Amino acid sequence: MNTIKHTLAVLGLITAPAFAATPVSINIDAGKPGPVISKYVYGQFAEHLGTGVYEGMWVGTKSSIPNTRGWRNDVVGALKELHVPLVRWPGGCFADTYHWRDGIGPQDKRPSNIYGSHIEEINAVGTHEFFDLIEMIGADAYVNGNVGTGSVQEMADWVQYMTAEGGSPLARLRALNGREKPWKVAYFGIGNELWGCGGNMKPDYYANLYSNYEHFLWAPEKSRPKMIASGGSGFDTAWTQVLSKELKGRTIGITVHQYTVPTGNWEVKGKDLGFKEGEWISTLANTLKMDQLIKDHVAVLDKSDPEKKIGLMVDEWGTWYDEAGARSALFQQNSLRDALVAALNFHIFHEHAERVTLTTIAQMVNVLQAMILTDKEKMVLTPTYYTFQMYAPFQDAKSLPLAIADNTSYTLGTTTIPGVSASAARAKDGKVYLSLVNTDPHKAVDVAVNVSGTKVNGAAGKVLTSAAMDAHNTFQNPQVIKPAAFSARAAGGKLSIKVPAKAVMVVALEE
Ligand code: AHR
């Protein structure tokens, strides 16, 4: 589509023709690698919330569900295959009421306490158990500390407990509890959502508090975690403004939280399944707002941190639906629509790789946009799981410049979004990977890929799609939707790919 036609389509004045149109044209420059897409962009979030940790991952050593030191073998196995690079724990809002000393020492001596107004925390999963999990799945740790109801001393002690070499009293206590060697804490978050559940603060007040906390979080230089400041929510850049000015040299990143709510209305968010096409397009349109949101925050960072020392860390993102008779708090089903939400977000994060250095989707198991759902001994992998798996080669890959010409658009009612979204990178295995999303739930789209800087003979990879917009896997029928093999040949140096309707695709180019 030319520019005028595209503009008219965006304005809703014309609709895409029903007959086969000019293919969408994608140009990749393989000779000009851009910034590295940090593997930490593919991070996960595991909060003590609903059945996200207890039941979903941790069943305890006495459970009849096969487990390793309390962690379910099926879930650990699936997470291992996902190449999870980073896990944020223990919250979220939970972090700001969590006292780490309750979660160490003999299991039968640990206290139960109440989180929030009524939820019991049994403290069976504490620091040692968390590190056991991430060591089993090969991930790094992003531990989130308690500013809301904790103290500087408590947080400083926790950092020492995790990172101190032998000789210090806290290292001796750790050894007494079964762990001689310090753990690697890649990132440490100082509080969460301080503007809300973390303490109803103003950004200036938190900036002072942060400096005070950060000052006392001693750790050996080589193993000191990178400190993260908890920022704002959505398009409000006030927290980014203040924190990026006040915390220079004291933080590696400022967080922002942005969820995809289908209706855009937190009172009536929309259903996880059985939604109409109106909520398909509104969900994708709302997800695409992540791009402008990042641009807004990055514009602020570019002013106060032109040296680009501070990253923008989207450490909570993903879909959030109404809890329709949910089995546990924030449990929701996960469908093909969630796969597209994940892929579109990945493309946006890749585009901003220079600043977006870390993200963690909410959440890993049984909570919000999860990778894995469990019901007693049963486990099911979601379309979001498969999307993360297909995109694994993008971890630490070098992004490649990509331009889309003659893009289609997909319109319903007054909403129009781009038909095709794409991203490309040269991965650590040396191959160029191309990812594609077709947002249109009805029409396949022809894509012509031209790659400069290399000769392409074909492409092979995986495609994730299904007949229904809400196709999902259930405990009774866990194989309804999963990736299928896909390949394409090149002719005259151009690769022709037909991307099915409502699909996510990742292919490696054959050079
Ligand atoms: O991810 C669920 C909750 O959403 C987190 O605890 C909180 O940080 C956010 O409001």
Coordinates of C-alpha atoms and ligand atoms in Angstrom, one line a residue:
M1 CA 0.0 0.0 0.0
N2 CA 1.4 3.4 -0.8
T3 CA 1.6 6.2 1.7
I4 CA -1.7 7.9 0.7
K5 CA -3.6 4.6 0.7
H6 CA -2.0 3.7 4.0
T7 CA -3.0 7.0 5.6
L8 CA -6.6 6.7 4.3
A9 CA -6.7 3.2 5.7
V10 CA -5.4 4.3 9.1
L11 CA -8.1 7.0 9.1
G12 CA -10.6 4.3 8.3
L13 CA -11.6 5.9 5.0
I14 CA -10.8 2.8 2.9
T15 CA -10.5 -0.8 3.8
A16 CA -7.9 -3.3 2.6
P17 CA -8.9 -4.9 -0.8
A18 CA -10.3 -8.5 -0.6
F19 CA -8.2 -9.7 -3.5
A20 CA -4.5 -10.6 -3.3
A21 CA -2.5 -7.3 -3.0
T22 CA 1.1 -6.4 -3.4
P23 CA 3.1 -8.4 -0.9
V24 CA 4.2 -6.6 2.2
S25 CA 7.9 -5.8 1.6
I26 CA 10.4 -6.3 4.4
N27 CA 14.0 -5.0 4.0
I28 CA 16.6 -6.2 6.5
D29 CA 20.1 -4.9 6.5
A30 CA 22.3 -7.8 7.8
G31 CA 25.4 -5.7 7.3
K32 CA 24.6 -3.1 9.9
P33 CA 24.0 -4.7 13.3
G34 CA 22.4 -2.5 15.9
P35 CA 22.3 -2.7 19.7
V36 CA 22.2 -6.1 21.4
I37 CA 18.8 -7.3 22.6
S38 CA 19.6 -8.2 26.2
K39 CA 18.7 -11.7 27.2
Y40 CA 17.1 -10.1 30.2
V41 CA 14.3 -8.7 28.0
Y42 CA 13.0 -12.2 28.2
G43 CA 12.7 -12.3 32.0
Q44 CA 9.9 -13.8 34.1
F45 CA 8.2 -12.8 37.2
A46 CA 7.3 -15.2 40.0
E47 CA 5.3 -13.6 42.9
H48 CA 3.9 -15.2 46.0
L49 CA 0.4 -14.6 44.7
G50 CA -2.5 -17.0 44.0
T51 CA -1.0 -20.3 43.0
G52 CA 2.0 -18.7 41.2
V53 CA 4.5 -20.2 43.6
Y54 CA 2.7 -22.5 46.0
E55 CA 1.0 -25.3 44.0
G56 CA 2.0 -24.0 40.7
M57 CA 5.7 -24.6 41.2
W58 CA 6.4 -25.5 44.8
V59 CA 4.5 -28.6 46.2
G60 CA 6.9 -29.5 49.1
T61 CA 9.0 -32.6 49.5
K62 CA 6.1 -34.6 50.9
S63 CA 3.8 -34.1 47.9
S64 CA 2.8 -37.1 45.7
I65 CA 3.5 -34.8 42.7
P66 CA 7.1 -35.7 41.6
N67 CA 9.4 -33.0 42.8
T68 CA 13.0 -32.1 43.5
R69 CA 13.5 -30.7 47.0
G70 CA 9.8 -29.4 46.8
W71 CA 9.8 -28.0 43.2
R72 CA 7.6 -29.8 40.7
N73 CA 9.7 -31.7 38.2
D74 CA 7.3 -31.1 35.3
V75 CA 7.3 -27.4 35.8
V76 CA 11.1 -27.2 36.3
G77 CA 11.6 -29.3 33.2
A78 CA 9.4 -27.0 31.1
L79 CA 11.1 -23.9 32.4
K80 CA 14.5 -25.3 31.7
E81 CA 13.5 -25.8 28.1
L82 CA 12.4 -22.2 27.9
H83 CA 15.9 -20.8 28.6
V84 CA 14.5 -18.4 31.2
P85 CA 17.3 -15.8 31.6
L86 CA 16.0 -14.1 34.8
V87 CA 13.4 -14.5 37.5
R88 CA 12.0 -11.6 39.5
W89 CA 11.0 -12.7 43.0
P90 CA 9.2 -12.5 45.6
G91 CA 6.9 -9.7 44.3
G92 CA 5.3 -7.3 43.2
C93 CA 3.2 -5.9 46.0
F94 CA 4.1 -9.0 48.0
A95 CA 7.7 -7.8 48.2
D96 CA 6.8 -4.8 50.2
T97 CA 5.4 -6.9 53.1
Y98 CA 8.0 -9.7 52.8
H99 CA 10.5 -10.3 55.7
W100 CA 13.2 -12.5 54.4
R101 CA 14.2 -13.9 57.8
D102 CA 10.8 -15.6 58.0
G103 CA 11.9 -17.7 55.0
I104 CA 15.2 -19.2 56.2
G105 CA 16.1 -22.0 58.6
P106 CA 14.3 -25.3 59.2
Q107 CA 11.0 -25.5 57.3
D108 CA 9.0 -26.7 60.3
K109 CA 10.2 -23.7 62.4
R110 CA 9.3 -21.0 59.9
P111 CA 6.4 -18.7 60.9
S112 CA 3.2 -18.3 58.9
N113 CA 2.1 -14.7 58.5
I114 CA -0.6 -12.8 56.8
Y115 CA 0.1 -11.0 53.6
G116 CA -2.2 -8.1 52.7
S117 CA -5.3 -8.3 54.7
H118 CA -6.1 -12.0 54.6
I119 CA -3.7 -14.2 52.6
E120 CA -1.5 -16.6 54.5
E121 CA 2.1 -16.9 53.7
I122 CA 3.6 -20.1 54.9
N123 CA 7.2 -19.2 54.1
A124 CA 8.1 -22.6 52.8
V125 CA 9.7 -20.9 49.8
G126 CA 12.3 -18.5 51.0
T127 CA 15.7 -17.4 49.8
H128 CA 17.4 -20.9 49.7
E129 CA 14.4 -22.4 47.9
F130 CA 14.3 -19.6 45.4
F131 CA 17.9 -19.9 44.5
D132 CA 17.5 -23.7 44.3
L133 CA 14.8 -23.2 41.6
I134 CA 16.7 -20.7 39.5
E135 CA 19.9 -22.7 39.7
M136 CA 17.9 -25.7 38.4
I137 CA 16.5 -23.8 35.5
G138 CA 19.7 -21.9 34.7
A139 CA 18.3 -18.4 35.3
D140 CA 19.7 -15.3 37.0
A141 CA 18.1 -13.7 40.1
Y142 CA 16.3 -10.4 40.3
V143 CA 15.4 -10.1 44.0
N144 CA 13.0 -7.4 45.0
G145 CA 13.5 -5.9 48.4
N146 CA 10.9 -4.5 50.9
V147 CA 10.8 -0.7 51.3
G148 CA 7.1 -0.5 52.3
T149 CA 7.2 -2.3 55.6
G150 CA 10.9 -3.1 55.9
S151 CA 14.0 -1.2 57.1
V152 CA 17.3 -0.3 55.7
Q153 CA 19.0 -2.7 58.1
E154 CA 16.7 -5.6 57.1
M155 CA 17.4 -5.0 53.4
A156 CA 21.1 -4.5 53.9
D157 CA 21.2 -7.8 55.9
W158 CA 19.4 -9.7 53.1
V159 CA 21.9 -8.5 50.5
Q160 CA 24.8 -9.5 52.8
Y161 CA 23.1 -12.9 53.5
M162 CA 22.9 -13.6 49.8
T163 CA 26.3 -12.2 48.6
A164 CA 28.8 -12.1 51.5
E165 CA 31.9 -14.4 51.4
G166 CA 32.6 -16.6 54.5
G167 CA 33.8 -14.8 57.5
S168 CA 30.8 -12.4 58.0
P169 CA 28.2 -13.4 60.5
L170 CA 25.5 -13.4 57.9
A171 CA 27.6 -15.7 55.6
R172 CA 28.0 -18.0 58.6
L173 CA 24.2 -18.0 59.1
R174 CA 23.7 -18.9 55.4
A175 CA 26.2 -21.7 55.7
L176 CA 24.4 -23.0 58.8
N177 CA 21.3 -23.1 56.8
G178 CA 22.9 -25.2 54.1
R179 CA 24.6 -22.8 51.7
E180 CA 28.3 -22.2 52.0
K181 CA 28.9 -20.3 48.8
P182 CA 27.3 -16.9 48.2
W183 CA 24.7 -16.7 45.5
K184 CA 24.9 -14.5 42.4
V185 CA 22.2 -11.8 42.6
A186 CA 22.2 -10.2 39.2
Y187 CA 19.7 -7.5 40.0
F188 CA 18.2 -6.1 43.3
G189 CA 15.0 -4.0 43.2
I190 CA 14.6 -1.4 45.9
G191 CA 10.8 -1.6 46.6
N192 CA 7.9 -2.0 44.2
E193 CA 5.1 0.4 43.1
L194 CA 6.0 2.9 45.8
W195 CA 3.2 5.1 44.4
G196 CA 0.6 2.5 45.4
C197 CA 0.8 -0.8 47.2
G198 CA 4.5 -0.1 48.1
G199 CA 3.6 2.8 50.3
N200 CA 1.6 5.6 48.6
M201 CA 4.7 7.8 48.2
K202 CA 5.7 10.7 46.0
P203 CA 8.7 10.3 43.7
D204 CA 10.9 12.8 45.6
Y205 CA 10.3 11.1 48.9
Y206 CA 11.1 7.7 47.3
A207 CA 14.2 9.1 45.6
N208 CA 15.6 10.1 49.0
L209 CA 14.6 6.7 50.5
Y210 CA 16.2 4.9 47.6
S211 CA 19.5 6.7 48.1
N212 CA 19.5 5.9 51.7
Y213 CA 18.8 2.2 51.1
E214 CA 21.2 1.9 48.2
H215 CA 24.0 3.5 50.3
F216 CA 23.8 0.7 52.8
L217 CA 23.4 -2.3 50.5
W218 CA 27.0 -3.4 50.9
A219 CA 28.3 -6.3 49.0
P220 CA 31.7 -7.4 47.7
E221 CA 32.4 -5.2 44.6
K222 CA 32.6 -8.1 42.2
S223 CA 29.3 -9.6 43.4
R224 CA 27.3 -6.4 44.2
P225 CA 23.9 -6.7 42.5
K226 CA 22.9 -4.1 40.0
M227 CA 20.4 -1.9 41.8
I228 CA 17.0 -1.1 40.3
A229 CA 14.7 1.8 41.2
S230 CA 11.0 1.2 41.1
G231 CA 9.3 3.7 38.9
G232 CA 5.9 4.7 37.7
S233 CA 3.0 3.1 35.9
G234 CA 1.9 3.5 32.3
F235 CA 2.3 6.8 30.4
D236 CA 2.9 8.9 33.6
T237 CA 6.6 9.9 33.3
A238 CA 6.7 11.8 36.6
W239 CA 8.6 9.1 38.4
T240 CA 11.1 8.6 35.5
Q241 CA 11.7 12.4 35.5
V242 CA 12.5 12.6 39.2
L243 CA 14.4 9.3 39.6
S244 CA 16.5 9.7 36.5
K245 CA 17.7 13.1 37.8
E246 CA 18.1 12.2 41.5
L247 CA 19.6 8.7 41.2
K248 CA 22.3 9.1 38.7
G249 CA 25.2 6.8 39.4
R250 CA 23.0 4.9 42.0
T251 CA 20.8 2.9 39.7
I252 CA 21.2 0.8 36.6
G253 CA 17.5 1.0 35.7
I254 CA 14.1 2.6 36.4
T255 CA 11.1 0.3 36.1
V256 CA 7.7 1.0 34.6
H257 CA 4.6 -1.3 34.7
Q258 CA 2.2 -1.5 31.8
Y259 CA -0.5 -4.2 31.5
T260 CA -2.6 -4.9 28.4
V261 CA -6.3 -4.6 29.4
P262 CA -8.6 -5.5 26.4
T263 CA -11.2 -2.9 27.1
G264 CA -8.8 -0.3 28.5
N265 CA -11.1 -0.2 31.5
W266 CA -9.9 -1.7 34.8
E267 CA -13.4 -2.1 36.1
V268 CA -14.5 -4.4 33.3
K269 CA -11.3 -5.6 31.7
G270 CA -12.6 -8.2 29.3
K271 CA -12.7 -12.0 29.3
D272 CA -9.8 -14.4 28.8
L273 CA -11.8 -16.6 26.4
G274 CA -15.0 -16.4 24.3
F275 CA -14.3 -12.8 23.4
K276 CA -15.6 -11.1 20.2
E277 CA -13.4 -9.8 17.5
G278 CA -13.8 -6.3 19.0
E279 CA -11.7 -7.4 21.9
W280 CA -9.2 -9.1 19.7
I281 CA -8.3 -5.9 18.0
S282 CA -8.6 -3.7 21.1
T283 CA -6.2 -6.0 22.9
L284 CA -3.7 -5.8 20.2
A285 CA -4.2 -2.0 19.7
N286 CA -3.7 -1.5 23.5
T287 CA -0.6 -3.7 23.4
L288 CA 0.9 -1.6 20.6
K289 CA 0.6 1.5 22.9
M290 CA 3.7 0.1 24.6
D291 CA 5.8 1.6 21.8
Q292 CA 4.6 5.2 22.5
L293 CA 4.9 4.6 26.3
I294 CA 8.5 3.6 25.9
K295 CA 9.2 6.5 23.6
D296 CA 7.8 8.9 26.3
H297 CA 9.9 7.5 29.0
V298 CA 13.0 7.3 26.8
A299 CA 12.6 11.0 25.9
V300 CA 12.8 11.8 29.6
L301 CA 15.8 9.5 30.1
D302 CA 17.6 10.9 27.0
K303 CA 17.4 14.4 28.6
S304 CA 18.6 13.5 32.1
D305 CA 20.8 10.5 31.1
P306 CA 22.3 11.2 27.6
E307 CA 25.2 8.8 28.5
K308 CA 22.6 6.0 28.5
K309 CA 23.7 4.6 31.9
I310 CA 20.1 4.0 33.1
G311 CA 17.9 1.4 31.5
L312 CA 14.1 1.4 31.2
M313 CA 13.0 -1.8 32.8
V314 CA 9.4 -3.0 32.1
D315 CA 9.3 -5.4 35.0
E316 CA 5.6 -6.0 34.8
W317 CA 3.7 -6.4 31.5
G318 CA 1.2 -8.7 29.8
T319 CA -2.5 -9.3 29.6
W320 CA -4.8 -8.8 32.6
Y321 CA -8.4 -10.1 32.2
D322 CA -11.4 -10.3 34.5
E323 CA -11.2 -13.1 37.0
A324 CA -14.2 -15.2 35.8
G325 CA -14.6 -17.7 38.6
A326 CA -10.9 -17.9 38.8
R327 CA -9.4 -21.0 40.5
S328 CA -6.9 -18.9 42.3
A329 CA -6.1 -15.2 42.5
L330 CA -5.3 -13.7 39.1
F331 CA -5.5 -17.1 37.4
Q332 CA -6.6 -16.6 33.7
Q333 CA -6.6 -18.8 30.6
N334 CA -4.1 -18.0 27.9
S335 CA -4.9 -18.1 24.2
L336 CA -3.6 -17.4 20.8
R337 CA -4.3 -13.7 21.4
D338 CA -1.8 -13.8 24.3
A339 CA 0.8 -15.2 22.0
L340 CA 0.3 -12.2 19.7
V341 CA 0.5 -9.8 22.6
A342 CA 3.8 -11.3 23.7
A343 CA 5.3 -11.2 20.2
L344 CA 4.2 -7.6 19.5
N345 CA 5.7 -6.6 22.8
F346 CA 9.0 -8.4 22.0
H347 CA 9.2 -6.4 18.7
I348 CA 8.7 -3.2 20.5
F349 CA 11.3 -4.1 23.1
H350 CA 13.8 -5.1 20.3
E351 CA 13.2 -1.7 18.7
H352 CA 14.2 0.0 21.9
A353 CA 17.0 -2.4 22.8
E354 CA 19.4 0.4 23.6
R355 CA 17.2 1.5 26.6
V356 CA 15.0 -1.4 27.3
T357 CA 17.6 -3.6 29.0
L358 CA 15.3 -5.8 31.1
T359 CA 11.6 -6.9 31.2
T360 CA 9.8 -9.5 33.2
I361 CA 6.4 -10.6 32.1
A362 CA 3.7 -11.0 34.7
Q363 CA 3.8 -13.9 35.5
M364 CA 5.5 -17.3 35.2
V365 CA 2.9 -19.8 36.4
N366 CA -0.8 -19.6 37.1
V367 CA -0.9 -15.8 37.4
L368 CA -2.0 -13.3 34.7
Q369 CA -0.2 -14.0 31.3
A370 CA 1.4 -17.2 32.4
M371 CA 3.8 -19.6 30.6
I372 CA 2.4 -22.6 32.5
L373 CA -0.9 -23.5 34.1
T374 CA -1.2 -26.3 36.7
D375 CA -4.1 -28.1 38.3
K376 CA -3.0 -30.5 41.0
E377 CA -0.7 -33.1 39.2
K378 CA -1.6 -31.7 35.7
M379 CA 0.4 -29.1 33.8
V380 CA -0.3 -27.4 30.5
L381 CA 2.0 -25.1 28.4
T382 CA 0.3 -22.0 27.1
P383 CA 0.6 -20.2 23.7
T384 CA 2.7 -17.6 25.6
Y385 CA 5.1 -20.3 26.6
Y386 CA 5.5 -21.3 23.0
T387 CA 6.0 -17.7 21.9
F388 CA 8.8 -17.3 24.5
Q389 CA 10.4 -20.5 23.2
M390 CA 10.2 -19.5 19.6
Y391 CA 11.9 -16.1 20.4
A392 CA 14.7 -17.6 22.5
P393 CA 17.3 -17.0 19.7
F394 CA 16.7 -13.3 20.2
Q395 CA 18.3 -13.4 23.6
D396 CA 21.6 -11.5 23.4
A397 CA 21.2 -11.2 19.6
K398 CA 22.3 -8.2 17.7
S399 CA 19.3 -6.3 16.4
L400 CA 19.2 -5.7 12.6
P401 CA 17.7 -2.6 10.9
L402 CA 14.3 -3.7 9.4
A403 CA 11.9 -1.6 7.4
I404 CA 8.4 -2.6 6.3
A405 CA 7.0 -1.1 3.1
D406 CA 3.5 -1.5 1.7
N407 CA 2.3 -2.9 5.0
T408 CA -1.3 -4.1 5.2
S409 CA -3.6 -2.7 7.9
Y410 CA -6.2 -4.5 9.9
T411 CA -9.4 -2.6 10.7
L412 CA -12.5 -3.3 12.7
G413 CA -15.0 -0.5 13.4
T414 CA -13.0 2.6 14.2
T415 CA -9.8 0.8 15.1
T416 CA -7.0 0.2 12.7
I417 CA -3.7 -1.4 13.4
P418 CA -0.7 -2.4 11.2
G419 CA -1.3 -5.9 9.6
V420 CA 2.3 -7.0 9.9
S421 CA 4.8 -6.5 12.7
A422 CA 8.4 -7.8 12.3
S423 CA 11.8 -7.9 13.9
A424 CA 15.2 -9.3 12.9
A425 CA 18.5 -10.0 14.6
R426 CA 21.7 -11.9 14.2
A427 CA 21.8 -14.4 17.0
K428 CA 24.6 -15.8 19.0
D429 CA 24.5 -19.0 16.9
G430 CA 25.5 -16.8 13.9
K431 CA 22.1 -17.0 12.1
V432 CA 19.8 -14.2 11.2
Y433 CA 16.3 -14.7 12.7
L434 CA 13.2 -13.0 11.5
S435 CA 10.0 -12.8 13.5
L436 CA 6.6 -11.9 12.1
V437 CA 3.2 -11.3 13.4
N438 CA 0.0 -11.1 11.3
T439 CA -2.6 -9.3 13.4
D440 CA -5.5 -10.0 11.0
P441 CA -7.6 -12.8 12.2
H442 CA -9.1 -13.5 8.7
K443 CA -6.5 -13.0 6.0
A444 CA -3.1 -14.6 5.4
V445 CA -0.5 -12.1 4.2
D446 CA 2.2 -12.5 1.6
V447 CA 5.6 -11.1 2.7
A448 CA 8.6 -10.5 0.4
V449 CA 11.8 -10.4 2.4
N450 CA 14.9 -8.7 1.0
V451 CA 18.1 -9.0 3.0
S452 CA 21.1 -6.8 2.1
G453 CA 24.5 -7.7 3.3
T454 CA 24.0 -11.5 2.8
K455 CA 22.6 -14.0 0.3
V456 CA 19.5 -15.8 1.5
N457 CA 18.4 -19.2 0.0
G458 CA 15.5 -20.0 2.3
A459 CA 14.2 -19.9 5.8
A460 CA 13.0 -22.4 8.3
G461 CA 11.4 -22.2 11.7
K462 CA 8.1 -22.3 13.5
V463 CA 4.6 -20.8 13.2
L464 CA 2.0 -20.6 15.9
T465 CA -1.6 -20.2 14.8
S466 CA -5.0 -21.8 15.1
A467 CA -8.6 -21.6 13.7
A468 CA -10.0 -19.8 16.7
M469 CA -8.9 -16.4 18.1
D470 CA -9.1 -17.8 21.6
A471 CA -7.5 -21.2 20.9
H472 CA -6.0 -22.5 24.1
N473 CA -4.7 -25.6 25.8
T474 CA -6.6 -27.2 28.6
F475 CA -5.7 -29.9 31.2
Q476 CA -8.1 -32.3 29.3
N477 CA -6.7 -31.2 25.9
P478 CA -3.2 -29.8 26.2
Q479 CA -2.2 -30.0 22.5
V480 CA -4.8 -27.8 20.9
I481 CA -2.3 -25.1 20.0
K482 CA 1.4 -25.5 19.6
P483 CA 4.0 -24.4 17.1
A484 CA 4.2 -26.1 13.7
A485 CA 7.3 -26.4 11.4
F486 CA 7.5 -23.9 8.6
S487 CA 9.9 -23.3 5.7
A488 CA 10.1 -21.1 2.7
R489 CA 12.4 -20.8 -0.3
A490 CA 14.1 -17.8 -1.8
A491 CA 14.1 -17.0 -5.5
G492 CA 16.2 -14.3 -7.1
G493 CA 17.5 -13.3 -3.7
K494 CA 14.0 -12.7 -2.3
L495 CA 12.3 -14.8 0.2
S496 CA 8.5 -15.2 -0.1
I497 CA 6.7 -16.0 3.1
K498 CA 2.9 -16.5 3.5
V499 CA 2.1 -15.7 7.1
P500 CA -1.2 -17.2 8.1
A501 CA -4.0 -15.2 9.6
K502 CA -3.6 -14.4 13.4
A503 CA -0.1 -15.9 13.6
V504 CA 3.3 -15.6 15.2
M505 CA 6.3 -16.9 13.2
V506 CA 10.0 -17.1 13.8
V507 CA 12.3 -18.3 11.1
A508 CA 16.1 -18.6 10.7
L509 CA 17.4 -17.5 7.4
E510 CA 19.5 -19.9 5.4
E511 CA 22.5 -18.0 4.1
Ligands
AHR1 O1 1.5 -8.7 39.0 C1 0.4 -8.5 39.9 C2 0.6 -7.2 40.7 O2 0.4 -6.1 39.8 C3 1.9 -6.9 41.3 O3 2.0 -7.5 42.6 C4 2.0 -5.5 41.4 O4 3.3 -4.9 41.4 C5 1.1 -5.0 40.3 O5 0.2 -4.0 40.7

